[in-house]
GROMACS .gro file of C-alpha atoms in nm:
model
  105
    1MET     CA    1  -0.138  -1.618  -1.398
    2ASN     CA    2   0.069  -1.301  -1.356
    3PHE     CA    3  -0.083  -1.169  -1.675
    4LEU     CA    4  -0.434  -1.181  -1.525
    5ARG     CA    5  -0.326  -0.977  -1.221
    6ILE     CA    6  -0.268  -0.679  -1.448
    7PHE     CA    7  -0.636  -0.671  -1.538
    8ARG     CA    8  -0.751  -0.721  -1.181
    9ARG     CA    9  -0.559  -0.423  -1.044
   10LYS     CA   10  -0.775  -0.144  -0.917
   11ARG     CA   11  -0.740   0.190  -1.089
   12GLU     CA   12  -0.543   0.427  -0.870
   13GLU     CA   13  -0.725   0.736  -0.750
   14THR     CA   14  -0.583   1.062  -0.883
   15PRO     CA   15  -0.494   1.307  -0.608
   16GLU     CA   16  -0.724   1.606  -0.567
   17VAL     CA   17  -0.609   1.915  -0.759
   18GLU     CA   18  -0.528   2.214  -0.542
   19ILE     CA   19  -0.565   2.581  -0.644
   20VAL     CA   20  -0.273   2.796  -0.529
   21SER     CA   21  -0.358   3.120  -0.711
   22ARG     CA   22  -0.612   3.350  -0.546
   23ARG     CA   23  -0.736   3.536  -0.853
   24PRO     CA   24  -0.891   3.363  -1.156
   25VAL     CA   25  -0.733   3.438  -1.495
   26GLY     CA   26  -1.047   3.354  -1.692
   27ARG     CA   27  -1.395   3.201  -1.708
   28PHE     CA   28  -1.528   2.909  -1.914
   29LYS     CA   29  -1.895   2.827  -1.983
   30VAL     CA   30  -1.970   2.454  -2.017
   31GLU     CA   31  -2.200   2.367  -2.310
   32LYS     CA   32  -2.144   1.991  -2.330
   33ILE     CA   33  -1.972   1.720  -2.125
   34LEU     CA   34  -1.818   1.414  -2.294
   35ARG     CA   35  -1.596   1.122  -2.199
   36VAL     CA   36  -1.307   1.038  -2.435
   37LEU     CA   37  -1.049   0.769  -2.354
   38LYS     CA   38  -1.169   0.760  -1.991
   39ARG     CA   39  -1.107   1.137  -1.960
   40GLN     CA   40  -1.366   1.409  -1.903
   41VAL     CA   41  -1.391   1.660  -2.189
   42LEU     CA   42  -1.569   1.991  -2.140
   43ILE     CA   43  -1.691   2.166  -2.455
   44GLY     CA   44  -1.781   2.531  -2.430
   45GLU     CA   45  -1.682   2.894  -2.470
   46VAL     CA   46  -1.407   3.096  -2.310
   47LEU     CA   47  -1.596   3.393  -2.164
   48GLU     CA   48  -1.293   3.594  -2.057
   49GLY     CA   49  -0.919   3.563  -2.015
   50LEU     CA   50  -0.666   3.324  -2.159
   51ILE     CA   51  -0.648   2.945  -2.104
   52TYR     CA   52  -0.337   2.726  -2.141
   53PRO     CA   53  -0.285   2.352  -2.085
   54GLY     CA   54  -0.166   2.308  -1.728
   55TYR     CA   55  -0.411   2.569  -1.597
   56LYS     CA   56  -0.688   2.456  -1.361
   57VAL     CA   57  -1.066   2.490  -1.387
   58LYS     CA   58  -1.273   2.518  -1.073
   59GLY     CA   59  -1.642   2.463  -1.013
   60ARG     CA   60  -1.741   2.258  -0.710
   61LYS     CA   61  -1.403   2.082  -0.742
   62ALA     CA   62  -1.088   2.163  -0.936
   63GLY     CA   63  -0.949   1.988  -1.244
   64LEU     CA   64  -0.624   2.014  -1.439
   65ILE     CA   65  -0.645   2.098  -1.812
   66MET     CA   66  -0.433   1.849  -2.008
   67GLU     CA   67  -0.519   1.952  -2.363
   68ILE     CA   68  -0.714   2.218  -2.554
   69GLU     CA   69  -0.876   2.160  -2.896
   70ARG     CA   70  -1.041   2.408  -3.131
   71ASN     CA   71  -1.209   2.283  -3.453
   72HIS     CA   72  -1.070   1.930  -3.387
   73GLN     CA   73  -0.712   2.069  -3.383
   74LYS     CA   74  -0.491   2.070  -3.075
   75VAL     CA   75  -0.398   2.429  -2.981
   76ASN     CA   76  -0.156   2.584  -2.732
   77PHE     CA   77  -0.404   2.834  -2.583
   78ALA     CA   78  -0.759   2.970  -2.603
   79VAL     CA   79  -0.877   3.332  -2.572
   80ALA     CA   80  -1.210   3.497  -2.492
   81GLY     CA   81  -1.472   3.413  -2.755
   82ASP     CA   82  -1.316   3.079  -2.859
   83ARG     CA   83  -1.532   2.765  -2.859
   84VAL     CA   84  -1.300   2.488  -2.741
   85ALA     CA   85  -1.282   2.142  -2.586
   86LEU     CA   86  -1.085   2.106  -2.262
   87MET     CA   87  -0.958   1.756  -2.180
   88LEU     CA   88  -0.913   1.723  -1.804
   89GLU     CA   89  -0.676   1.498  -1.614
   90ASN     CA   90  -0.935   1.424  -1.347
   91GLU     CA   91  -1.313   1.430  -1.341
   92ILE     CA   92  -1.497   1.722  -1.181
   93PRO     CA   93  -1.869   1.745  -1.107
   94CYS     CA   94  -2.026   2.006  -1.337
   95GLU     CA   95  -2.337   2.060  -1.545
   96LYS     CA   96  -2.431   2.205  -1.880
   97GLY     CA   97  -2.460   2.584  -1.855
   98GLU     CA   98  -2.229   2.610  -1.554
   99THR     CA   99  -1.954   2.875  -1.556
  100LEU     CA  100  -1.615   2.760  -1.429
  101GLU     CA  101  -1.328   2.979  -1.313
  102VAL     CA  102  -0.982   2.924  -1.463
  103TYR     CA  103  -0.669   2.956  -1.251
  104GLN     CA  104  -0.302   2.963  -1.337
  105SER     CA  105  -0.117   2.657  -1.205
   0.00000   0.00000   0.00000
């Protein structure tokens, strides 16, 4: 019966992401919102600045960027004008067309 307890465990809540930096390093416009492997993925365009994994995006709440993909290839960063997918560690409430601020971690 120990095996069944693994499946009955409740999923632990991820702690809320906190923004320490005062000035945003970029902006990201959301064009599409997907869910991949129980993670939220934001597809859109980098409007300004530079985005790295580990940076945080902020709309109504903040989320940590785990991975960045461009043309289905994992990349180390994204610059203004790039259309990319941002995989977030936690889910944030946002809508299509919304512009999010990007902060250094």
